[in-house]
Coordinates of N, CA and C and ligand atoms in Angstrom, one line a residue:
M1 N 77.4 32.5 -35.7 CA 76.0 32.6 -35.2 C 75.9 31.9 -33.9
T2 N 75.2 32.6 -33.0 CA 75.0 32.1 -31.7 C 74.0 30.9 -31.7
T3 N 74.2 29.9 -30.9 CA 73.3 28.8 -30.9 C 72.1 29.1 -30.0
I4 N 70.9 28.7 -30.4 CA 69.7 28.9 -29.6 C 69.6 27.7 -28.7
S5 N 69.7 27.9 -27.4 CA 69.6 26.8 -26.5 C 69.5 27.4 -25.1
T6 N 69.3 26.6 -24.1 CA 69.2 27.1 -22.8 C 70.5 26.8 -22.1
I7 N 71.1 27.8 -21.4 CA 72.3 27.5 -20.7 C 72.1 26.9 -19.4
D8 N 73.0 26.1 -18.9 CA 72.9 25.5 -17.6 C 74.2 26.0 -16.8
N9 N 73.9 26.8 -15.9 CA 75.0 27.4 -15.1 C 75.4 26.6 -13.9
D10 N 74.7 25.5 -13.7 CA 75.0 24.7 -12.5 C 76.3 23.9 -12.7
S11 N 77.4 24.6 -12.3 CA 78.7 24.1 -12.6 C 79.1 23.0 -11.6
A12 N 79.5 21.8 -12.1 CA 80.0 20.8 -11.3 C 81.3 21.1 -10.7
S13 N 82.0 22.1 -11.2 CA 83.3 22.4 -10.8 C 83.3 23.2 -9.5
G14 N 82.1 23.8 -9.2 CA 82.1 24.7 -8.0 C 82.6 26.1 -8.3
Q15 N 83.0 26.3 -9.5 CA 83.5 27.6 -9.9 C 82.3 28.5 -10.2
P16 N 82.4 29.8 -9.9 CA 81.3 30.7 -10.2 C 81.2 30.8 -11.7
P17 N 79.9 31.0 -12.2 CA 79.7 31.0 -13.7 C 80.2 32.4 -14.2
R18 N 80.6 32.4 -15.5 CA 81.0 33.6 -16.1 C 80.1 33.8 -17.3
A19 N 79.9 35.1 -17.6 CA 79.1 35.5 -18.8 C 80.0 35.6 -20.0
D20 N 80.7 34.6 -20.3 CA 81.7 34.7 -21.4 C 81.0 34.1 -22.7
A21 N 81.8 34.0 -23.7 CA 81.3 33.7 -25.0 C 80.6 32.3 -25.0
A22 N 81.2 31.4 -24.2 CA 80.6 30.1 -24.1 C 79.2 30.0 -23.6
L23 N 78.8 31.1 -22.9 CA 77.5 31.1 -22.3 C 76.5 32.0 -23.1
L24 N 76.9 32.4 -24.3 CA 76.0 33.3 -25.0 C 74.9 32.5 -25.6
R25 N 73.7 32.6 -25.1 CA 72.5 31.9 -25.6 C 71.4 32.9 -25.5
T26 N 70.3 32.6 -26.2 CA 69.1 33.5 -26.1 C 68.4 33.4 -24.8
E27 N 68.3 32.3 -24.2 CA 67.5 32.1 -23.0 C 68.4 31.6 -21.8
P28 N 68.4 32.4 -20.7 CA 69.2 31.9 -19.5 C 68.5 30.8 -18.8
N29 N 69.3 30.1 -18.0 CA 68.8 29.0 -17.2 C 67.8 29.6 -16.1
R30 N 66.8 28.9 -15.7 CA 65.8 29.4 -14.8 C 66.5 29.9 -13.4
N31 N 67.7 29.3 -13.1 CA 68.4 29.7 -11.9 C 69.6 30.5 -12.2
C32 N 69.6 31.3 -13.3 CA 70.7 32.1 -13.7 C 71.2 32.9 -12.5
P33 N 72.5 32.7 -12.2 CA 73.0 33.4 -11.0 C 73.9 34.6 -11.3
L34 N 73.8 35.1 -12.5 CA 74.8 36.1 -12.9 C 74.6 37.5 -12.3
C35 N 73.4 37.8 -11.8 CA 73.1 39.0 -11.1 C 72.7 38.6 -9.7
P36 N 73.6 38.7 -8.7 CA 73.3 38.2 -7.4 C 72.1 38.9 -6.7
R37 N 72.0 40.2 -6.9 CA 70.8 40.9 -6.3 C 69.5 40.4 -6.9
L38 N 69.4 40.2 -8.2 CA 68.2 39.8 -8.9 C 67.9 38.3 -8.6
S39 N 69.0 37.5 -8.5 CA 68.9 36.1 -8.1 C 68.3 36.0 -6.7
G40 N 68.7 36.9 -5.8 CA 68.2 36.8 -4.4 C 66.7 37.3 -4.4
F41 N 66.4 38.3 -5.2 CA 65.1 38.8 -5.2 C 64.1 37.8 -5.8
R42 N 64.6 37.0 -6.8 CA 63.8 35.9 -7.4 C 63.6 34.8 -6.4
D43 N 64.6 34.5 -5.6 CA 64.5 33.4 -4.6 C 63.5 33.8 -3.5
S44 N 63.5 35.1 -3.1 CA 62.5 35.5 -2.1 C 61.1 35.5 -2.6
A45 N 61.0 35.9 -3.9 CA 59.6 35.8 -4.5 C 59.2 34.4 -4.6
R46 N 60.1 33.4 -4.9 CA 59.7 32.0 -5.0 C 59.2 31.5 -3.6
A47 N 59.9 32.0 -2.6 CA 59.5 31.5 -1.2 C 58.1 32.1 -0.9
R48 N 57.9 33.4 -1.3 CA 56.7 34.1 -0.9 C 55.5 33.6 -1.8
E49 N 55.8 33.4 -3.1 CA 54.7 33.1 -4.1 C 55.1 31.9 -4.9
P50 N 55.0 30.7 -4.3 CA 55.5 29.5 -5.0 C 54.8 29.2 -6.3
E51 N 53.6 29.7 -6.5 CA 52.8 29.4 -7.7 C 53.2 30.3 -8.8
W52 N 54.0 31.4 -8.6 CA 54.3 32.3 -9.6 C 55.5 31.8 -10.5
F53 N 55.7 32.4 -11.6 CA 56.8 31.9 -12.5 C 58.2 32.2 -11.8
N54 N 58.4 33.4 -11.4 CA 59.6 33.7 -10.6 C 61.0 33.2 -11.2
S55 N 61.2 33.4 -12.5 CA 62.4 33.0 -13.2 C 62.6 34.0 -14.3
P56 N 63.8 33.9 -14.9 CA 64.0 34.7 -16.1 C 62.9 34.5 -17.1
V57 N 62.3 35.5 -17.6 CA 61.2 35.4 -18.5 C 61.7 35.2 -20.0
P58 N 61.4 34.1 -20.6 CA 61.8 34.0 -22.0 C 61.1 34.8 -23.0
S59 N 61.7 35.1 -24.1 CA 61.1 35.9 -25.2 C 59.9 35.1 -25.7
F60 N 58.9 35.8 -26.2 CA 57.6 35.3 -26.7 C 57.4 35.6 -28.1
G61 N 57.1 34.7 -28.9 CA 56.7 35.0 -30.3 C 57.5 34.2 -31.3
D62 N 57.8 34.9 -32.4 CA 58.4 34.3 -33.6 C 59.8 34.7 -33.8
H63 N 60.7 33.8 -33.6 CA 62.2 34.1 -33.8 C 62.5 34.3 -35.2
N64 N 61.6 33.9 -36.1 CA 61.8 34.2 -37.5 C 61.1 35.4 -38.0
G65 N 60.6 36.2 -37.0 CA 59.8 37.4 -37.4 C 60.8 38.6 -37.8
R66 N 60.1 39.6 -38.4 CA 60.9 40.7 -38.8 C 60.9 41.8 -37.8
L67 N 60.1 41.7 -36.7 CA 60.0 42.7 -35.7 C 60.4 42.2 -34.3
L68 N 61.2 42.9 -33.6 CA 61.6 42.5 -32.2 C 61.2 43.7 -31.4
I69 N 60.4 43.5 -30.3 CA 60.1 44.5 -29.3 C 60.9 44.2 -28.1
V70 N 61.6 45.3 -27.6 CA 62.4 45.1 -26.4 C 61.8 46.0 -25.3
G71 N 61.4 45.3 -24.2 CA 61.0 46.0 -23.1 C 62.1 46.2 -22.0
L72 N 61.7 46.6 -20.9 CA 62.7 46.8 -19.8 C 63.0 45.5 -19.1
A73 N 62.1 45.0 -18.3 CA 62.3 43.9 -17.5 C 60.9 43.4 -17.0
P74 N 60.8 42.1 -16.6 CA 59.5 41.7 -16.1 C 59.0 42.5 -14.9
G75 N 57.7 42.7 -15.0 CA 57.0 43.3 -13.8 C 56.8 42.3 -12.7
L76 N 56.8 42.7 -11.5 CA 56.7 41.7 -10.4 C 55.4 40.9 -10.5
Q77 N 54.3 41.6 -10.7 CA 53.0 40.8 -10.8 C 52.6 40.6 -12.2
G78 N 53.4 41.0 -13.2 CA 53.0 40.8 -14.6 C 53.8 39.6 -15.1
A79 N 54.8 39.8 -15.9 CA 55.5 38.7 -16.5 C 56.2 37.8 -15.5
N80 N 56.7 38.4 -14.4 CA 57.3 37.5 -13.4 C 56.3 36.6 -12.8
R81 N 55.1 37.0 -12.7 CA 54.0 36.1 -12.2 C 53.6 35.1 -13.2
T82 N 53.4 35.5 -14.4 CA 52.7 34.7 -15.4 C 53.7 33.9 -16.3
G83 N 55.0 34.5 -16.5 CA 56.0 33.8 -17.3 C 56.0 34.2 -18.8
R84 N 55.1 35.2 -19.2 CA 55.1 35.7 -20.5 C 55.3 37.2 -20.5
P85 N 56.2 37.7 -21.4 CA 56.4 39.1 -21.4 C 55.1 39.9 -21.5
F86 N 55.1 41.0 -20.7 CA 54.0 42.0 -20.7 C 52.6 41.3 -20.5
T87 N 52.6 40.2 -19.8 CA 51.3 39.5 -19.6 C 50.9 39.6 -18.1
G88 N 49.8 40.2 -17.8 CA 49.2 40.3 -16.5 C 49.3 41.6 -15.8
D89 N 49.9 42.6 -16.5 CA 49.8 43.9 -15.9 C 49.4 45.0 -17.0
F90 N 49.3 46.2 -16.6 CA 48.7 47.2 -17.4 C 49.5 47.4 -18.8
A91 N 50.8 47.3 -18.7 CA 51.6 47.5 -19.9 C 51.1 46.5 -21.0
G92 N 50.8 45.3 -20.6 CA 50.4 44.3 -21.6 C 49.0 44.7 -22.3
D93 N 48.1 45.3 -21.5 CA 46.8 45.7 -22.1 C 47.0 46.6 -23.3
L94 N 47.9 47.6 -23.1 CA 48.1 48.5 -24.2 C 49.0 47.9 -25.3
L95 N 50.0 47.2 -24.9 CA 50.9 46.6 -26.0 C 50.2 45.6 -26.8
Y96 N 49.5 44.7 -26.2 CA 48.9 43.6 -27.0 C 47.7 44.1 -27.8
A97 N 46.9 45.1 -27.3 CA 45.8 45.7 -28.1 C 46.4 46.3 -29.3
T98 N 47.6 47.0 -29.2 CA 48.2 47.7 -30.3 C 48.7 46.7 -31.3
L99 N 49.3 45.7 -30.8 CA 49.9 44.6 -31.7 C 48.8 44.0 -32.5
I100 N 47.7 43.7 -31.9 CA 46.5 43.1 -32.6 C 46.0 44.1 -33.6
E101 N 45.9 45.3 -33.3 CA 45.4 46.4 -34.2 C 46.3 46.5 -35.5
Y102 N 47.6 46.3 -35.3 CA 48.5 46.5 -36.5 C 48.9 45.1 -37.1
G103 N 48.3 44.0 -36.7 CA 48.5 42.8 -37.3 C 49.8 42.0 -36.9
F104 N 50.3 42.5 -35.7 CA 51.5 41.8 -35.2 C 51.1 40.7 -34.2
A105 N 49.8 40.6 -33.9 CA 49.4 39.5 -33.0 C 48.0 39.2 -33.4
K106 N 47.6 37.9 -33.1 CA 46.2 37.6 -33.4 C 45.6 36.7 -32.2
G107 N 44.3 36.8 -32.0 CA 43.7 36.1 -30.9 C 43.1 37.2 -30.0
I108 N 42.8 36.7 -28.8 CA 42.3 37.6 -27.8 C 43.2 37.6 -26.6
Y109 N 43.7 38.8 -26.2 CA 44.6 38.9 -25.1 C 43.8 38.8 -23.8
Q110 N 44.1 37.8 -23.0 CA 43.3 37.6 -21.7 C 44.2 37.6 -20.5
A111 N 45.4 38.2 -20.7 CA 46.4 38.5 -19.5 C 46.8 37.2 -18.9
R112 N 46.8 36.1 -19.6 CA 47.4 34.8 -19.1 C 48.1 34.1 -20.2
P113 N 49.1 33.4 -19.9 CA 49.9 32.8 -21.0 C 49.2 31.7 -21.8
D114 N 48.1 31.2 -21.3 CA 47.4 30.1 -22.1 C 46.1 30.7 -22.7
D115 N 46.2 32.0 -23.0 CA 45.0 32.7 -23.7 C 44.9 32.4 -25.2
G116 N 45.9 31.7 -25.7 CA 45.9 31.4 -27.2 C 46.4 32.5 -28.0
L117 N 46.8 33.7 -27.5 CA 47.3 34.8 -28.3 C 48.6 34.3 -29.0
T118 N 48.7 34.7 -30.2 CA 50.0 34.4 -31.0 C 50.5 35.7 -31.6
L119 N 51.8 35.7 -31.7 CA 52.4 36.9 -32.3 C 52.6 36.5 -33.8
V120 N 52.6 37.6 -34.6 CA 52.7 37.4 -36.1 C 53.9 38.2 -36.6
D121 N 55.0 37.5 -37.0 CA 56.1 38.2 -37.6 C 56.8 39.1 -36.5
C122 N 56.7 38.6 -35.3 CA 57.1 39.5 -34.2 C 57.5 38.7 -33.0
L123 N 58.5 39.2 -32.3 CA 59.0 38.6 -31.0 C 59.1 39.6 -30.0
I124 N 58.8 39.3 -28.7 CA 58.9 40.3 -27.6 C 59.8 39.7 -26.6
G125 N 60.8 40.5 -26.2 CA 61.7 40.2 -25.1 C 62.0 41.4 -24.2
N126 N 62.9 41.2 -23.3 CA 63.2 42.3 -22.4 C 64.7 42.5 -22.3
A127 N 65.1 43.7 -22.0 CA 66.6 44.0 -21.9 C 67.1 43.2 -20.7
V128 N 66.3 43.1 -19.6 CA 66.7 42.4 -18.4 C 65.7 41.3 -18.2
R129 N 66.1 40.0 -18.0 CA 65.2 38.9 -18.0 C 64.6 38.6 -16.6
C130 N 65.2 39.1 -15.6 CA 64.6 38.9 -14.2 C 64.0 40.1 -13.7
V131 N 63.0 39.9 -12.9 CA 62.3 41.1 -12.2 C 63.3 41.8 -11.3
P132 N 63.4 43.1 -11.5 CA 64.2 43.9 -10.5 C 63.3 44.6 -9.5
P133 N 63.8 44.8 -8.3 CA 63.1 45.5 -7.3 C 62.7 46.9 -7.8
Q134 N 61.5 47.3 -7.5 CA 61.0 48.6 -8.0 C 61.1 48.9 -9.5
N135 N 61.2 47.8 -10.2 CA 61.3 47.9 -11.7 C 62.5 48.6 -12.1
K136 N 63.6 48.6 -11.3 CA 64.8 49.4 -11.6 C 66.0 48.5 -11.6
P137 N 66.4 47.9 -12.8 CA 67.6 47.2 -12.8 C 68.8 48.1 -12.7
L138 N 69.9 47.6 -12.1 CA 71.1 48.4 -12.0 C 71.9 48.4 -13.3
P139 N 72.7 49.4 -13.6 CA 73.5 49.4 -14.8 C 74.3 48.1 -15.0
A140 N 74.9 47.6 -13.9 CA 75.7 46.3 -14.0 C 74.8 45.2 -14.4
E141 N 73.5 45.2 -13.9 CA 72.6 44.1 -14.3 C 72.2 44.2 -15.7
I142 N 72.0 45.4 -16.2 CA 71.6 45.6 -17.6 C 72.7 45.1 -18.5
N143 N 73.9 45.4 -18.1 CA 75.1 44.9 -18.9 C 75.3 43.4 -18.8
T144 N 75.0 42.9 -17.7 CA 75.2 41.4 -17.5 C 74.2 40.6 -18.3
C145 N 73.0 41.2 -18.4 CA 71.9 40.4 -19.2 C 72.0 40.7 -20.7
R146 N 72.8 41.7 -21.1 CA 72.7 42.1 -22.5 C 73.1 40.9 -23.5
P147 N 74.1 40.0 -23.1 CA 74.4 39.0 -24.0 C 73.2 38.2 -24.5
F148 N 72.2 38.0 -23.6 CA 71.0 37.3 -24.0 C 70.2 38.1 -25.1
L149 N 70.1 39.4 -24.9 CA 69.5 40.3 -25.9 C 70.3 40.2 -27.2
A150 N 71.6 40.4 -27.1 CA 72.4 40.4 -28.3 C 72.2 39.0 -29.1
A151 N 72.2 37.9 -28.3 CA 72.0 36.6 -29.0 C 70.7 36.5 -29.6
T152 N 69.7 37.1 -29.0 CA 68.3 37.1 -29.6 C 68.3 37.8 -30.9
I153 N 68.9 39.0 -30.9 CA 69.0 39.8 -32.1 C 69.8 39.0 -33.2
E154 N 70.9 38.4 -32.8 CA 71.7 37.7 -33.7 C 71.0 36.5 -34.3
T155 N 70.1 35.9 -33.6 CA 69.5 34.7 -34.1 C 68.1 34.9 -34.7
M156 N 67.8 36.2 -35.1 CA 66.6 36.5 -35.9 C 67.0 36.8 -37.3
P157 N 67.0 35.8 -38.2 CA 67.6 35.9 -39.5 C 66.8 37.0 -40.4
R158 N 65.5 37.2 -40.1 CA 64.8 38.1 -41.0 C 64.5 39.5 -40.3
L159 N 65.2 39.7 -39.2 CA 64.9 40.9 -38.4 C 65.2 42.2 -39.3
R160 N 64.1 43.1 -39.2 CA 64.2 44.4 -40.0 C 63.9 45.6 -39.1
A161 N 63.2 45.3 -38.0 CA 62.8 46.5 -37.1 C 62.9 46.0 -35.6
I162 N 63.4 47.0 -34.8 CA 63.3 46.8 -33.4 C 62.6 48.0 -32.8
V163 N 61.6 47.7 -32.0 CA 61.0 48.8 -31.2 C 61.5 48.7 -29.8
A164 N 62.1 49.7 -29.3 CA 62.7 49.8 -28.0 C 61.7 50.6 -27.1
L165 N 61.2 49.9 -26.0 CA 60.2 50.6 -25.2 C 60.9 51.2 -24.0
G166 N 61.2 52.5 -24.1 CA 61.9 53.2 -23.0 C 63.4 53.3 -23.2
R167 N 64.0 54.2 -22.4 CA 65.4 54.6 -22.6 C 66.3 53.4 -22.3
V168 N 66.0 52.6 -21.3 CA 66.9 51.5 -20.9 C 67.0 50.5 -22.1
A169 N 65.8 50.2 -22.6 CA 65.7 49.2 -23.7 C 66.5 49.8 -24.9
H170 N 66.3 51.1 -25.2 CA 67.0 51.7 -26.3 C 68.5 51.6 -26.1
E171 N 69.0 52.0 -24.9 CA 70.5 52.0 -24.7 C 71.0 50.6 -24.8
S172 N 70.3 49.7 -24.2 CA 70.9 48.3 -24.2 C 70.9 47.7 -25.6
T173 N 69.8 48.0 -26.4 CA 69.7 47.5 -27.7 C 70.8 48.1 -28.6
L174 N 71.1 49.4 -28.4 CA 72.2 50.1 -29.2 C 73.5 49.4 -28.9
K175 N 73.8 49.1 -27.6 CA 75.0 48.4 -27.3 C 75.1 47.0 -27.8
A176 N 73.9 46.3 -27.8 CA 73.9 45.0 -28.4 C 74.2 45.0 -29.9
L177 N 73.8 46.1 -30.5 CA 74.0 46.3 -31.9 C 75.4 46.8 -32.2
G178 N 76.1 47.2 -31.2 CA 77.5 47.7 -31.3 C 77.5 49.2 -31.8
L179 N 76.4 49.9 -31.4 CA 76.3 51.3 -31.8 C 76.5 52.3 -30.6
R180 N 77.0 53.5 -30.9 CA 77.2 54.4 -29.8 C 75.9 55.2 -29.6
S181 N 75.6 55.5 -28.3 CA 74.3 56.1 -28.0 C 74.4 57.6 -28.4
S182 N 75.6 58.2 -28.5 CA 75.6 59.6 -28.9 C 75.2 59.8 -30.4
A183 N 75.3 58.7 -31.1 CA 74.9 58.8 -32.5 C 73.4 58.5 -32.7
A184 N 72.7 58.0 -31.7 CA 71.3 57.7 -31.8 C 70.6 58.0 -30.5
P185 N 70.4 59.2 -30.1 CA 69.8 59.5 -28.8 C 68.3 59.1 -28.7
F186 N 67.9 58.7 -27.5 CA 66.5 58.2 -27.4 C 65.6 59.4 -27.5
G187 N 64.5 59.1 -28.2 CA 63.4 60.0 -28.2 C 62.1 59.3 -28.8
H188 N 61.0 59.6 -28.1 CA 59.8 58.9 -28.6 C 59.5 59.3 -30.0
G189 N 59.3 58.2 -30.8 CA 59.1 58.4 -32.3 C 60.3 58.5 -33.1
A190 N 61.5 58.5 -32.5 CA 62.7 58.6 -33.2 C 63.0 57.2 -34.0
I191 N 63.6 57.3 -35.1 CA 63.9 56.2 -35.9 C 65.4 56.2 -36.2
H192 N 66.1 55.2 -35.9 CA 67.6 55.2 -36.0 C 68.0 54.0 -37.0
P193 N 68.5 54.4 -38.1 CA 69.0 53.3 -39.0 C 70.2 52.6 -38.3
A194 N 70.2 51.3 -38.5 CA 71.2 50.4 -37.9 C 71.6 49.3 -38.8
G195 N 72.3 49.6 -39.8 CA 72.7 48.6 -40.8 C 71.4 48.2 -41.6
A196 N 71.2 46.9 -41.6 CA 70.0 46.4 -42.4 C 68.7 46.6 -41.7
L197 N 68.8 47.1 -40.4 CA 67.5 47.3 -39.7 C 67.3 48.7 -39.2
K198 N 66.2 48.9 -38.6 CA 65.9 50.3 -38.0 C 65.5 50.1 -36.6
L199 N 65.9 51.0 -35.8 CA 65.5 51.0 -34.4 C 64.5 52.1 -34.2
Y200 N 63.3 51.7 -33.7 CA 62.2 52.7 -33.4 C 62.1 52.9 -31.9
D201 N 62.0 54.1 -31.5 CA 61.9 54.4 -30.0 C 60.5 54.7 -29.6
S202 N 60.1 54.2 -28.5 CA 58.8 54.6 -27.9 C 59.0 54.8 -26.4
Y203 N 58.3 55.7 -25.8 CA 58.2 55.6 -24.4 C 57.6 54.3 -24.0
H204 N 58.0 53.8 -22.8 CA 57.5 52.5 -22.3 C 56.0 52.7 -22.0
C205 N 55.3 51.6 -22.3 CA 53.8 51.6 -22.2 C 53.4 51.2 -20.8
S206 N 54.1 51.8 -19.8 CA 53.7 51.5 -18.4 C 52.5 52.2 -17.9
R207 N 51.9 51.8 -16.9 CA 50.8 52.5 -16.3 C 51.2 53.9 -15.9
Y208 N 52.4 54.0 -15.3 CA 52.8 55.4 -14.9 C 52.9 56.3 -16.1
N209 N 53.5 55.9 -17.2 CA 53.6 56.8 -18.3 C 52.3 57.1 -18.9
T210 N 51.3 56.2 -19.0 CA 50.0 56.5 -19.5 C 49.2 57.4 -18.6
N211 N 49.3 57.1 -17.3 CA 48.5 57.8 -16.3 C 49.0 59.3 -16.2
T212 N 50.3 59.5 -16.4 CA 50.8 60.9 -16.4 C 50.8 61.6 -17.7
G213 N 50.3 60.9 -18.8 CA 50.2 61.6 -20.1 C 51.5 61.6 -20.8
V214 N 52.5 61.0 -20.3 CA 53.8 61.0 -21.0 C 53.6 60.2 -22.3
L215 N 52.8 59.2 -22.3 CA 52.5 58.4 -23.4 C 51.0 58.2 -23.5
T216 N 50.4 58.6 -24.6 CA 49.0 58.3 -24.9 C 48.9 57.1 -25.8
P217 N 47.7 56.4 -25.8 CA 47.6 55.3 -26.7 C 47.8 55.7 -28.1
E218 N 47.4 56.9 -28.5 CA 47.6 57.4 -29.9 C 49.1 57.5 -30.2
M219 N 49.8 58.1 -29.3 CA 51.3 58.2 -29.5 C 51.9 56.8 -29.7
F220 N 51.4 55.8 -28.9 CA 51.9 54.5 -29.0 C 51.6 53.8 -30.3
R221 N 50.3 54.0 -30.7 CA 49.8 53.5 -32.0 C 50.6 54.0 -33.2
R222 N 51.0 55.3 -33.1 CA 51.7 55.9 -34.2 C 53.0 55.2 -34.5
V223 N 53.7 54.8 -33.4 CA 55.0 54.1 -33.5 C 54.8 52.8 -34.3
F224 N 53.7 52.0 -34.0 CA 53.5 50.7 -34.6 C 52.9 50.9 -36.0
A225 N 52.2 52.0 -36.2 CA 51.7 52.3 -37.6 C 52.9 52.5 -38.5
T226 N 53.9 53.2 -38.0 CA 55.1 53.5 -38.8 C 55.8 52.2 -39.1
V227 N 55.9 51.4 -38.1 CA 56.6 50.1 -38.3 C 55.8 49.3 -39.4
R228 N 54.5 49.2 -39.2 CA 53.7 48.5 -40.1 C 53.9 49.0 -41.6
K229 N 53.9 50.3 -41.7 CA 54.1 50.9 -43.0 C 55.4 50.5 -43.6
E230 N 56.4 50.5 -42.8 CA 57.8 50.1 -43.3 C 57.9 48.6 -43.7
L231 N 57.3 47.8 -42.8 CA 57.4 46.3 -43.1 C 56.4 45.9 -44.2
G232 N 55.3 46.7 -44.4 CA 54.3 46.3 -45.4 C 53.3 45.3 -44.9
Ligands
SF4_1 S1 68.9 39.5 -15.2 FE1 69.7 38.2 -16.9 S2 71.9 37.9 -16.4 FE2 70.9 38.7 -14.6 S3 70.4 36.8 -13.3 FE3 68.6 37.3 -14.6 S4 68.8 36.2 -16.5 FE4 70.8 36.1 -15.5

């Protein structure tokens, strides 16, 4: 079982850090250097917006929950600014309203991390913990950050359901679970058995997807209605 803790990559040896087994933890250090491009982007955001979070965004919610929601990566002015997944941009408006509707969150979502919103039986994380330019992480960055996702999955003892928001989250979650993507192709509304748990696919709840009609709030609600029915 992977230990839940924060890694500290500030090596006194001067050697570059490695994403090896010794570094497998659920939350990276705030200065995680494993993806040079994202680390540089983070540093420039810190210089430009020193009041923003500008660090790997930790998962939010209940590590003892039965549901894990996996997003893509922090949005520049959303989670990267506020420090809580899906908080402060459009995607959070739809996600948190839906979670409240289906009993996976309680309180009032006010787009800020101190709004008192709590998750119920549910944890939210991202496939990539640092904000990427244009919301597009590179394949190597998705791979490099996957150990944190895998460790998160491994350290949820009651996990029964994972909702993957978008293709990148779906593919990275499959790999974290040790499954082949050919056996479980991404599709909105698809449900993939994965041992003791099930993986549910949804289009990402981004503003782009909702504005273009790729994802409607009703389509999104149906995914969580199915999960709610399954979990009871
Ligand atoms: S994306 Fe993940 S692995 Fe890459 S620098 Fe950020 S926290 Fe580290």
